[in-house]
Short mmCIF file of C-alpha atoms in Angstrom, two decimals:
data_model
loop_
_atom_site.label_atom_id
_atom_site.label_comp_id
_atom_site.label_asym_id
_atom_site.label_seq_id
_atom_site.Cartn_x
_atom_site.Cartn_y
_atom_site.Cartn_z
CA MET A 1 138.72 103.95 164.81
CA GLU A 2 137.57 102.73 161.41
CA GLU A 3 140.07 102.69 158.62
CA VAL A 4 139.18 105.03 155.72
CA GLN A 5 138.65 103.10 152.52
CA ARG A 6 140.97 104.32 149.77
CA HIS A 7 139.76 104.79 146.21
CA SER A 8 141.55 105.54 142.98
CA VAL A 9 141.59 109.11 141.63
CA HIS A 10 139.49 107.89 138.68
CA THR A 11 136.70 106.70 141.03
CA LEU A 12 136.78 109.87 143.13
CA VAL A 13 136.55 112.12 140.05
CA PHE A 14 133.51 110.29 138.72
CA ARG A 15 131.83 110.37 142.15
CA SER A 16 132.33 114.13 142.25
CA LEU A 17 130.84 114.48 138.76
CA LYS A 18 127.82 112.40 139.79
CA ARG A 19 127.21 114.47 142.92
CA THR A 20 127.43 117.68 140.89
CA HIS A 21 124.99 116.32 138.33
CA ASP A 22 122.52 115.20 141.00
CA PHE A 23 122.74 118.59 142.69
CA PHE A 24 121.91 120.63 139.59
CA VAL A 25 119.69 118.24 137.60
CA ALA A 26 116.54 119.50 139.27
CA ASN A 27 117.06 123.03 137.84
CA GLN A 28 117.54 121.96 134.22
CA SER A 29 113.89 122.16 133.23
CA LEU A 30 112.96 125.23 135.29
CA LEU A 31 113.81 127.89 132.71
CA PRO A 32 111.44 130.92 132.55
CA GLU A 33 108.87 131.03 129.78
CA VAL A 34 109.74 133.08 126.71
CA ASP A 35 107.60 136.21 126.24
CA GLU A 36 107.13 136.30 122.47
CA GLN A 37 106.08 139.95 122.41
CA LEU A 38 109.18 141.07 124.32
CA GLU A 39 111.40 138.95 122.07
CA LYS A 40 109.82 140.55 119.01
CA VAL A 41 110.39 144.07 120.38
CA LYS A 42 113.99 143.17 121.24
CA TYR A 43 114.77 141.91 117.75
CA THR A 44 113.02 144.93 116.19
CA ILE A 45 115.20 147.32 118.20
CA LYS A 46 118.35 145.37 117.31
CA ALA A 47 117.47 145.31 113.61
CA ARG A 48 116.63 149.02 113.60
CA ASP A 49 119.89 149.87 115.36
CA ALA A 50 122.07 147.80 113.01
CA TYR A 51 120.22 148.06 109.69
CA GLY A 52 118.03 151.16 110.05
CA LEU A 53 119.83 153.04 107.28
CA VAL A 54 119.48 150.11 104.92
CA PHE A 55 115.75 149.85 105.67
CA ASP A 56 115.31 153.57 104.92
CA ARG A 57 117.21 153.36 101.63
CA THR A 58 115.28 150.27 100.56
CA ALA A 59 111.93 151.90 101.34
CA LYS A 60 112.86 155.09 99.47
CA SER A 61 114.20 153.24 96.43
CA LYS A 62 110.96 151.24 96.30
CA ALA A 63 108.93 154.44 96.59
CA LEU A 64 110.93 156.07 93.79
CA ALA A 65 110.53 153.01 91.60
CA ALA A 66 106.77 153.04 92.24
CA LYS A 67 106.52 156.74 91.35
CA ARG A 68 108.48 156.22 88.15
CA ALA A 69 106.28 153.27 87.24
CA ASP A 70 103.14 155.38 87.79
CA GLY A 71 104.61 158.21 85.69
CA ALA A 72 104.54 160.60 88.62
CA GLY A 73 107.03 163.44 88.49
CA ILE A 74 109.90 163.67 90.91
CA ASP A 75 110.75 167.11 92.18
CA GLY A 76 113.82 168.77 90.67
CA GLN A 77 116.03 168.57 93.72
CA GLN A 78 115.58 164.83 94.08
CA GLY A 79 115.59 164.12 90.34
CA GLY A 80 118.91 165.90 89.84
CA LYS A 81 120.63 163.98 92.61
CA ASP A 82 118.94 160.61 92.59
CA THR A 83 122.33 158.84 92.39
CA VAL A 84 123.69 160.49 95.56
CA LEU A 85 123.11 158.45 98.66
CA ALA A 86 122.08 160.28 101.79
CA ILE A 87 121.34 159.26 105.36
CA THR A 88 118.08 161.04 106.12
CA ALA A 89 116.29 161.61 109.40
CA GLY A 90 113.27 159.41 110.01
CA GLU A 91 109.84 161.00 109.79
CA GLN A 92 107.88 161.10 113.02
CA GLU A 93 104.24 160.28 112.36
CA ASN A 94 101.64 158.99 114.81
CA GLY A 95 104.27 158.54 117.47
CA LEU A 96 106.48 156.44 115.16
CA VAL A 97 110.15 157.21 114.76
CA ASP A 98 111.83 155.17 111.99
CA GLY A 99 109.05 152.62 112.32
CA VAL A 100 109.47 152.16 116.10
CA ASN A 101 106.75 153.23 118.53
CA ALA A 102 108.28 155.95 120.72
CA GLN A 103 105.86 155.21 123.60
CA THR A 104 106.43 151.44 123.76
CA ALA A 105 110.13 151.34 122.86
CA LEU A 106 112.33 149.98 125.64
CA VAL A 107 115.17 152.35 124.65
CA PRO A 108 114.41 156.10 124.38
CA VAL A 109 114.19 157.05 120.70
CA THR A 110 116.03 160.19 119.62
CA THR A 111 115.68 161.79 116.25
CA PRO A 112 118.63 163.19 114.33
CA SER A 113 116.68 166.41 113.78
CA SER A 114 116.70 167.04 117.52
CA GLN A 115 120.51 166.82 117.49
CA SER A 116 121.24 168.94 114.42
CA THR A 117 119.33 171.44 112.36
CA SER A 118 119.94 169.70 109.03
CA SER A 119 117.47 167.03 108.01
CA ALA A 120 119.97 165.01 105.94
CA VAL A 121 123.61 163.99 106.25
CA GLN A 122 125.03 163.58 102.77
CA ILE A 123 127.68 160.97 102.07
CA LEU A 124 130.47 162.77 100.23
CA PRO A 125 132.17 160.87 97.40
CA LYS A 126 135.54 159.45 98.35
CA LYS A 127 138.61 161.14 96.96
CA ALA A 128 141.00 159.01 94.95
CA PRO A 129 143.98 158.05 97.14
CA THR A 130 146.96 160.29 96.49
CA ILE A 131 150.24 158.57 95.69
CA PRO A 132 153.23 160.62 96.89
CA LYS A 133 155.79 161.54 94.27
CA PRO A 134 159.13 159.81 94.91
CA LYS A 135 162.17 161.84 95.91
CA TRP A 136 164.78 162.21 93.18
CA HIS A 137 167.98 160.24 93.73
CA ALA A 138 171.08 160.42 91.59
CA PRO A 139 171.94 157.20 89.73
CA TRP A 140 174.83 155.13 91.04
CA LYS A 141 177.88 154.05 89.06
CA LEU A 142 180.82 151.70 89.57
CA CYS A 143 183.97 153.54 90.68
CA ARG A 144 186.35 150.79 91.87
CA VAL A 145 186.87 147.03 91.62
CA ILE A 146 189.12 145.37 94.22
CA SER A 147 190.40 141.83 93.73
CA GLY A 148 192.51 139.86 96.17
CA HIS A 149 190.41 137.04 97.57
CA LEU A 150 190.78 133.53 96.17
CA GLY A 151 187.14 132.51 96.64
CA TRP A 152 183.60 133.86 96.74
CA VAL A 153 183.53 137.02 98.87
CA ARG A 154 180.65 136.41 101.27
CA CYS A 155 180.55 139.33 103.72
CA VAL A 156 181.63 142.91 104.35
CA ALA A 157 181.66 145.27 107.35
CA VAL A 158 182.71 148.94 107.57
CA GLU A 159 184.59 150.30 110.56
CA PRO A 160 182.73 153.01 112.58
CA GLY A 161 185.52 155.54 111.86
CA ASN A 162 184.94 155.04 108.11
CA GLU A 163 188.68 154.51 107.43
CA TRP A 164 188.69 150.82 106.51
CA PHE A 165 186.42 147.88 105.83
CA ALA A 166 186.76 144.13 106.26
CA THR A 167 185.69 141.30 103.95
CA GLY A 168 185.44 137.55 104.48
CA ALA A 169 185.50 134.92 101.77
CA ALA A 170 185.46 131.24 100.88
CA ASP A 171 189.27 131.25 100.97
CA ARG A 172 188.89 131.30 104.82
CA VAL A 173 190.73 134.66 105.07
CA ILE A 174 189.49 137.96 106.50
CA LYS A 175 191.03 140.90 104.64
CA ILE A 176 191.05 144.51 105.82
CA TRP A 177 191.12 147.20 103.12
CA ASP A 178 191.70 150.94 103.16
CA LEU A 179 188.39 152.58 102.18
CA ALA A 180 189.89 155.62 100.48
CA SER A 181 192.59 153.91 98.37
CA GLY A 182 191.27 150.32 98.18
CA LYS A 183 194.66 148.92 99.21
CA LEU A 184 195.03 145.79 101.36
CA LYS A 185 196.09 146.61 104.94
CA LEU A 186 195.92 143.24 106.70
CA SER A 187 194.94 139.57 106.31
CA LEU A 188 193.61 137.57 109.27
CA THR A 189 193.71 133.78 109.16
CA GLY A 190 192.13 131.41 111.66
CA HIS A 191 188.90 130.11 110.21
CA VAL A 192 189.02 126.65 108.64
CA SER A 193 186.00 127.17 106.38
CA THR A 194 184.14 129.95 104.55
CA VAL A 195 183.77 133.20 106.54
CA ARG A 196 180.07 134.13 106.34
CA ALA A 197 179.61 137.27 108.48
CA LEU A 198 181.64 140.10 110.02
CA GLU A 199 180.82 142.83 112.55
CA VAL A 200 183.02 145.68 113.85
CA SER A 201 182.23 146.93 117.36
CA PRO A 202 181.64 150.71 117.63
CA ARG A 203 182.65 150.75 121.33
CA HIS A 204 185.58 148.33 121.45
CA PRO A 205 188.59 147.55 119.25
CA TYR A 206 186.96 144.25 118.34
CA LEU A 207 186.10 142.50 115.08
CA PHE A 208 183.67 139.56 115.23
CA SER A 209 183.55 136.83 112.61
CA CYS A 210 181.66 133.60 112.05
CA GLY A 211 181.72 130.93 109.41
CA GLU A 212 180.76 127.53 108.11
CA ASP A 213 183.23 125.93 110.55
CA ARG A 214 180.68 126.60 113.36
CA GLN A 215 183.11 129.03 114.96
CA VAL A 216 182.34 132.52 116.25
CA LYS A 217 185.51 134.51 116.93
CA CYS A 218 186.32 137.82 118.58
CA TRP A 219 189.47 139.49 117.20
CA ASP A 220 191.37 142.14 119.16
CA LEU A 221 192.39 144.65 116.49
CA GLU A 222 195.14 146.12 118.66
CA TYR A 223 196.99 142.78 118.54
CA ASN A 224 195.29 141.25 115.46
CA LYS A 225 194.66 138.05 117.42
CA VAL A 226 191.64 135.99 118.43
CA ILE A 227 190.87 136.60 122.10
CA ARG A 228 187.51 134.81 122.48
CA HIS A 229 185.58 131.91 120.99
CA TYR A 230 181.82 131.50 121.39
CA HIS A 231 180.98 127.78 121.36
CA GLY A 232 177.46 126.45 121.02
CA HIS A 233 176.24 126.38 117.42
CA LEU A 234 175.63 122.87 116.08
CA SER A 235 176.14 123.75 112.42
CA ALA A 236 177.38 126.50 110.10
CA VAL A 237 176.93 130.08 111.36
CA TYR A 238 175.63 132.31 108.56
CA THR A 239 174.87 135.69 110.10
CA MET A 240 175.59 137.86 113.12
CA SER A 241 174.72 141.24 114.60
CA LEU A 242 176.06 143.38 117.44
CA HIS A 243 173.58 145.08 119.74
CA PRO A 244 174.05 148.87 119.36
CA THR A 245 173.91 149.77 123.06
CA ILE A 246 174.72 146.72 125.21
CA ASP A 247 177.59 144.23 125.04
CA VAL A 248 175.56 141.50 123.39
CA LEU A 249 176.28 139.53 120.21
CA VAL A 250 173.60 137.62 118.27
CA THR A 251 174.55 134.85 115.85
CA ALA A 252 172.38 132.54 113.75
CA GLY A 253 172.78 129.84 111.17
CA ARG A 254 171.91 126.45 109.80
CA ASP A 255 170.86 124.92 113.13
CA SER A 256 167.63 127.04 112.89
CA THR A 257 168.43 128.98 116.05
CA ALA A 258 169.70 132.44 116.94
CA ARG A 259 172.02 132.56 119.95
CA VAL A 260 172.53 135.58 122.19
CA TRP A 261 176.01 135.84 123.69
CA ASP A 262 177.46 137.98 126.46
CA MET A 263 180.36 139.52 124.59
CA ARG A 264 182.77 139.46 127.55
CA THR A 265 181.93 136.30 129.49
CA LYS A 266 181.19 134.23 126.33
CA ALA A 267 178.00 132.97 128.05
CA ASN A 268 175.10 131.84 125.87
CA ILE A 269 172.36 134.04 127.40
CA HIS A 270 169.48 132.87 125.18
CA THR A 271 168.94 130.35 122.45
CA LEU A 272 166.12 131.75 120.31
CA ALA A 273 164.35 128.67 118.95
CA GLY A 274 161.25 128.69 116.78
CA HIS A 275 162.39 128.77 113.17
CA THR A 276 162.12 125.46 111.32
CA ASN A 277 164.90 126.07 108.81
CA THR A 278 168.18 127.94 108.38
CA VAL A 279 168.24 131.44 109.87
CA ALA A 280 169.84 133.50 107.11
CA SER A 281 169.69 137.02 108.52
CA VAL A 282 169.59 138.69 111.93
CA VAL A 283 169.54 142.39 112.88
CA THR A 284 169.48 144.14 116.25
CA GLN A 285 168.32 147.57 117.40
CA ALA A 286 168.17 149.45 120.70
CA VAL A 287 164.35 149.50 120.88
CA ASN A 288 161.78 146.72 120.71
CA PRO A 289 161.84 144.42 118.89
CA GLN A 290 165.54 144.33 119.69
CA ILE A 291 166.17 141.24 117.54
CA ILE A 292 164.63 140.43 114.13
CA THR A 293 165.44 137.24 112.24
CA GLY A 294 164.67 136.02 108.73
CA SER A 295 164.75 132.35 107.81
CA HIS A 296 164.55 129.89 104.94
CA ASP A 297 161.24 128.75 106.46
CA SER A 298 159.74 131.90 104.79
CA THR A 299 159.05 133.67 108.08
CA VAL A 300 160.35 136.75 109.85
CA ARG A 301 160.34 136.64 113.66
CA LEU A 302 160.46 139.53 116.12
CA TRP A 303 162.04 138.63 119.47
CA ASP A 304 161.83 139.90 123.02
CA LEU A 305 165.47 140.06 124.11
CA ALA A 306 164.71 140.20 127.84
CA ALA A 307 162.48 137.11 127.84
CA GLY A 308 164.25 135.29 125.01
CA LYS A 309 160.91 134.56 123.33
CA SER A 310 159.28 135.33 120.01
CA LEU A 311 156.96 138.35 120.05
CA CYS A 312 155.34 137.63 116.69
CA THR A 313 155.91 135.78 113.43
CA LEU A 314 155.40 137.45 110.04
CA THR A 315 154.27 134.87 107.49
CA ASN A 316 153.62 137.08 104.45
CA HIS A 317 156.59 135.80 102.44
CA LYS A 318 156.12 132.72 100.28
CA LYS A 319 159.82 131.89 99.87
CA SER A 320 162.97 131.96 101.98
CA VAL A 321 163.93 135.26 103.61
CA ARG A 322 167.67 135.77 103.16
CA ALA A 323 168.10 139.46 104.01
CA ILE A 324 166.74 141.93 106.57
CA VAL A 325 167.79 145.56 106.86
CA LEU A 326 166.85 148.27 109.37
CA HIS A 327 166.25 151.85 108.26
CA PRO A 328 168.88 154.11 109.92
CA SER A 329 166.37 156.74 111.07
CA LEU A 330 162.80 155.49 110.57
CA TYR A 331 161.27 152.90 112.91
CA MET A 332 160.99 150.41 110.04
CA PHE A 333 162.72 147.46 108.45
CA ALA A 334 162.64 145.56 105.16
CA SER A 335 162.87 141.84 104.42
CA ALA A 336 163.88 140.30 101.09
CA SER A 337 162.68 137.11 99.45
CA PRO A 338 162.54 135.95 95.81
CA ASP A 339 158.81 136.78 95.72
CA ASN A 340 159.04 140.38 96.99
CA ILE A 341 160.86 142.84 99.18
CA LYS A 342 158.48 143.82 101.97
CA GLN A 343 158.60 146.84 104.25
CA TRP A 344 157.36 146.67 107.85
CA ARG A 345 156.75 149.07 110.70
CA CYS A 346 158.01 148.34 114.19
CA PRO A 347 157.30 147.35 116.92
CA GLU A 348 154.37 145.12 115.89
CA GLY A 349 155.66 144.35 112.40
CA ASN A 350 152.81 146.06 110.52
CA PHE A 351 153.05 145.49 106.77
CA ILE A 352 153.62 148.68 104.72
CA GLN A 353 154.22 147.80 101.06
CA ASN A 354 155.72 145.39 98.54
CA LEU A 355 158.68 146.17 96.29
CA GLY A 356 158.52 143.79 93.35
CA GLY A 357 160.77 143.28 90.35
CA HIS A 358 163.51 140.80 91.22
CA ASN A 359 163.26 137.49 89.40
CA SER A 360 166.03 135.81 91.36
CA ILE A 361 167.09 135.00 94.92
CA VAL A 362 167.74 138.26 96.82
CA ASN A 363 170.84 137.71 98.95
CA CYS A 364 171.40 141.12 100.50
CA MET A 365 170.11 144.64 101.04
CA ALA A 366 171.45 147.96 102.30
CA VAL A 367 169.87 151.34 103.02
CA ASN A 368 171.47 154.76 103.59
CA PRO A 369 170.20 157.84 105.50
CA GLU A 370 169.01 159.42 102.23
CA GLY A 371 166.39 156.69 101.84
CA VAL A 372 168.13 154.75 99.06
CA LEU A 373 167.42 151.02 99.44
CA VAL A 374 169.62 148.68 97.38
CA SER A 375 168.99 144.99 96.83
CA GLY A 376 171.35 142.48 95.26
CA GLY A 377 170.36 139.28 93.52
CA ASP A 378 171.96 135.90 92.98
CA ASN A 379 172.17 136.62 89.23
CA GLY A 380 174.10 139.89 89.66
CA THR A 381 171.14 142.26 89.36
CA MET A 382 171.09 145.37 91.54
CA PHE A 383 167.91 147.33 92.17
CA PHE A 384 167.88 150.82 93.68
CA TRP A 385 164.65 151.92 95.39
CA ASP A 386 163.25 155.02 97.01
CA TRP A 387 162.40 153.77 100.51
CA ARG A 388 159.36 155.98 101.12
CA THR A 389 157.44 155.32 97.91
CA GLY A 390 158.95 152.01 96.77
CA TYR A 391 159.85 153.56 93.38
CA ASN A 392 162.58 151.62 91.56
CA PHE A 393 164.72 154.44 90.14
CA GLN A 394 167.64 152.33 88.86
CA ARG A 395 168.50 148.76 88.03
CA PHE A 396 171.49 147.19 86.36
CA GLN A 397 173.48 144.01 85.96
CA ALA A 398 176.83 143.92 87.76
CA ALA A 399 179.65 143.14 85.34
CA VAL A 400 181.80 140.09 86.15
CA GLN A 401 185.57 140.23 86.44
CA PRO A 402 187.33 139.45 83.11
CA GLY A 403 187.98 135.73 82.91
CA SER A 404 184.97 134.82 85.06
CA MET A 405 181.85 133.06 83.82
CA ASP A 406 178.57 134.93 83.56
CA SER A 407 177.15 132.58 86.20
CA GLU A 408 179.60 134.10 88.70
CA ALA A 409 177.74 137.41 88.74
CA GLY A 410 176.01 136.76 92.09
CA ILE A 411 176.05 139.44 94.78
CA PHE A 412 176.42 137.96 98.29
CA SER A 413 176.53 141.00 100.58
CA MET A 414 176.49 144.77 100.49
CA THR A 415 176.74 147.73 102.83
CA PHE A 416 176.98 151.50 102.72
CA ASP A 417 179.91 153.23 104.38
CA GLN A 418 179.22 155.39 107.43
CA SER A 419 178.49 158.47 105.29
CA GLY A 420 176.07 156.64 103.00
CA SER A 421 177.90 157.93 99.91
CA ARG A 422 179.74 154.71 99.00
CA LEU A 423 178.18 151.30 98.41
CA ILE A 424 180.42 148.25 98.84
CA THR A 425 179.34 144.90 97.35
CA THR A 426 181.01 141.48 97.55
CA GLU A 427 180.46 139.06 94.70
CA ALA A 428 180.85 135.57 93.35
CA ASP A 429 183.55 136.61 90.86
CA LYS A 430 185.91 137.02 93.89
CA THR A 431 185.86 140.82 93.69
CA ILE A 432 184.75 143.71 95.87
CA LYS A 433 183.04 146.54 94.01
CA ILE A 434 182.57 150.09 95.26
CA TYR A 435 179.81 152.30 93.83
CA LYS A 436 179.12 156.01 94.22
CA GLU A 437 176.49 158.47 93.01
CA ASP A 438 176.96 160.05 89.59
CA ASP A 439 177.99 163.65 90.37
CA GLU A 440 177.07 164.90 86.88
CA ALA A 441 173.49 163.59 86.95
CA THR A 442 170.63 166.06 87.40
CA GLU A 443 166.85 165.82 87.54
CA GLU A 444 166.75 166.96 83.90
CA SER A 445 169.30 164.41 82.65
CA HIS A 446 167.80 161.54 84.66
CA PRO A 447 164.11 162.41 85.20
CA ILE A 448 161.83 160.35 87.40
CA ASN A 449 159.85 157.99 85.20
CA TRP A 450 156.89 158.08 87.55
CA ARG A 451 153.47 156.85 86.43
CA PRO A 452 151.20 156.44 89.43
CA GLU A 453 148.58 153.79 88.95
CA ILE A 454 145.05 155.11 88.76
CA ILE A 455 142.94 153.30 91.31
CA LYS A 456 139.43 152.96 89.95
CA ARG A 457 136.68 153.73 92.43
CA ARG A 458 133.40 151.90 92.37
CA LYS A 459 130.55 154.22 91.47
CA TYR A 460 127.51 153.90 93.67
#
């Protein structure tokens, strides 16, 4: 038995290529001859199908120009409406329909007149787009200032029962305040650096916190003690969100990743990688996309929670995205960047509209069920918007605490209470401010200054 000679893969591949080439090389030059007449008919049919209306209009405009040049009169009906464009049916003469021979055409030619009784379909002029009038919202005013932290107040979360709220600050302390009276109820210590985000669970007596010390903690509010740590982040943790229906916690931060944790087992289910810079904001919802993140790399990503992969990346922003907020009832969300606030429709992330006006870094946003969207800037400016129309119905500069510098007017976080009637902001002057609607305001005292832009239409 002869031994089979062994060859390298490289040699075998090239032998296979050569055999394939030799097998098919004989057919390379045996292409059928081109029938010029059939090619001409084919291109005529294609041109008539795609550009037939243009050909008709061109021929008629040339005929009109010739008549005017000869001084011939144009009948009254045509002369009165010579600027209106119309798609007219082709005249059938000598077996020609729109210039194509009906007997020799490869595709049966049908005339519009055989389909409808009218001989012309007139193009109606487009109506100017209607801009909906914004809903009237009462202006908001400051009703309480709470001081107690010894550093920048970076985050706030309201309890589902609407009785208290928690704040975290650069003094490494989490403070719990009574919502009705504004009095301090409790201080929680345990973080060794700035507390950057807080979340209160609606289904468990748990408070979650994260900070610049890379720690993510779960506090049992029945004992006011830490019962779980979630280890895994490589750098500061800036934001977190609790899934509304399942026991899952999502955290994100300066290591450019968002991590999905099993709340009870502390297991890192997914590490959502894809951003190239700090992830500054994360939100979760019960329907797809269940996780949305905004990053300093100027992108917003929508994630598939089951697969742990990015569904799509929104690249419309030109600068870092530091805040994302979900609408409480509509299937929409908004993202904030120094260039614009942008509204999007889920689940694909379809762009809706821009809300422009801020000339500073936008750190935070909040929206209530009435459709009031609030955005807070790094220079202390607050803008109030009507969500549906994007109308900016109020804007003002937050006043700093007496004794603070004007540069300490930055707003770091904000949220509405569960009723949507109180707005809580946390600021760089170490205070917490609570705003409410002005009860005395009416549509007459504070009218909508609404001037819809007139969109000019091109006249044909």
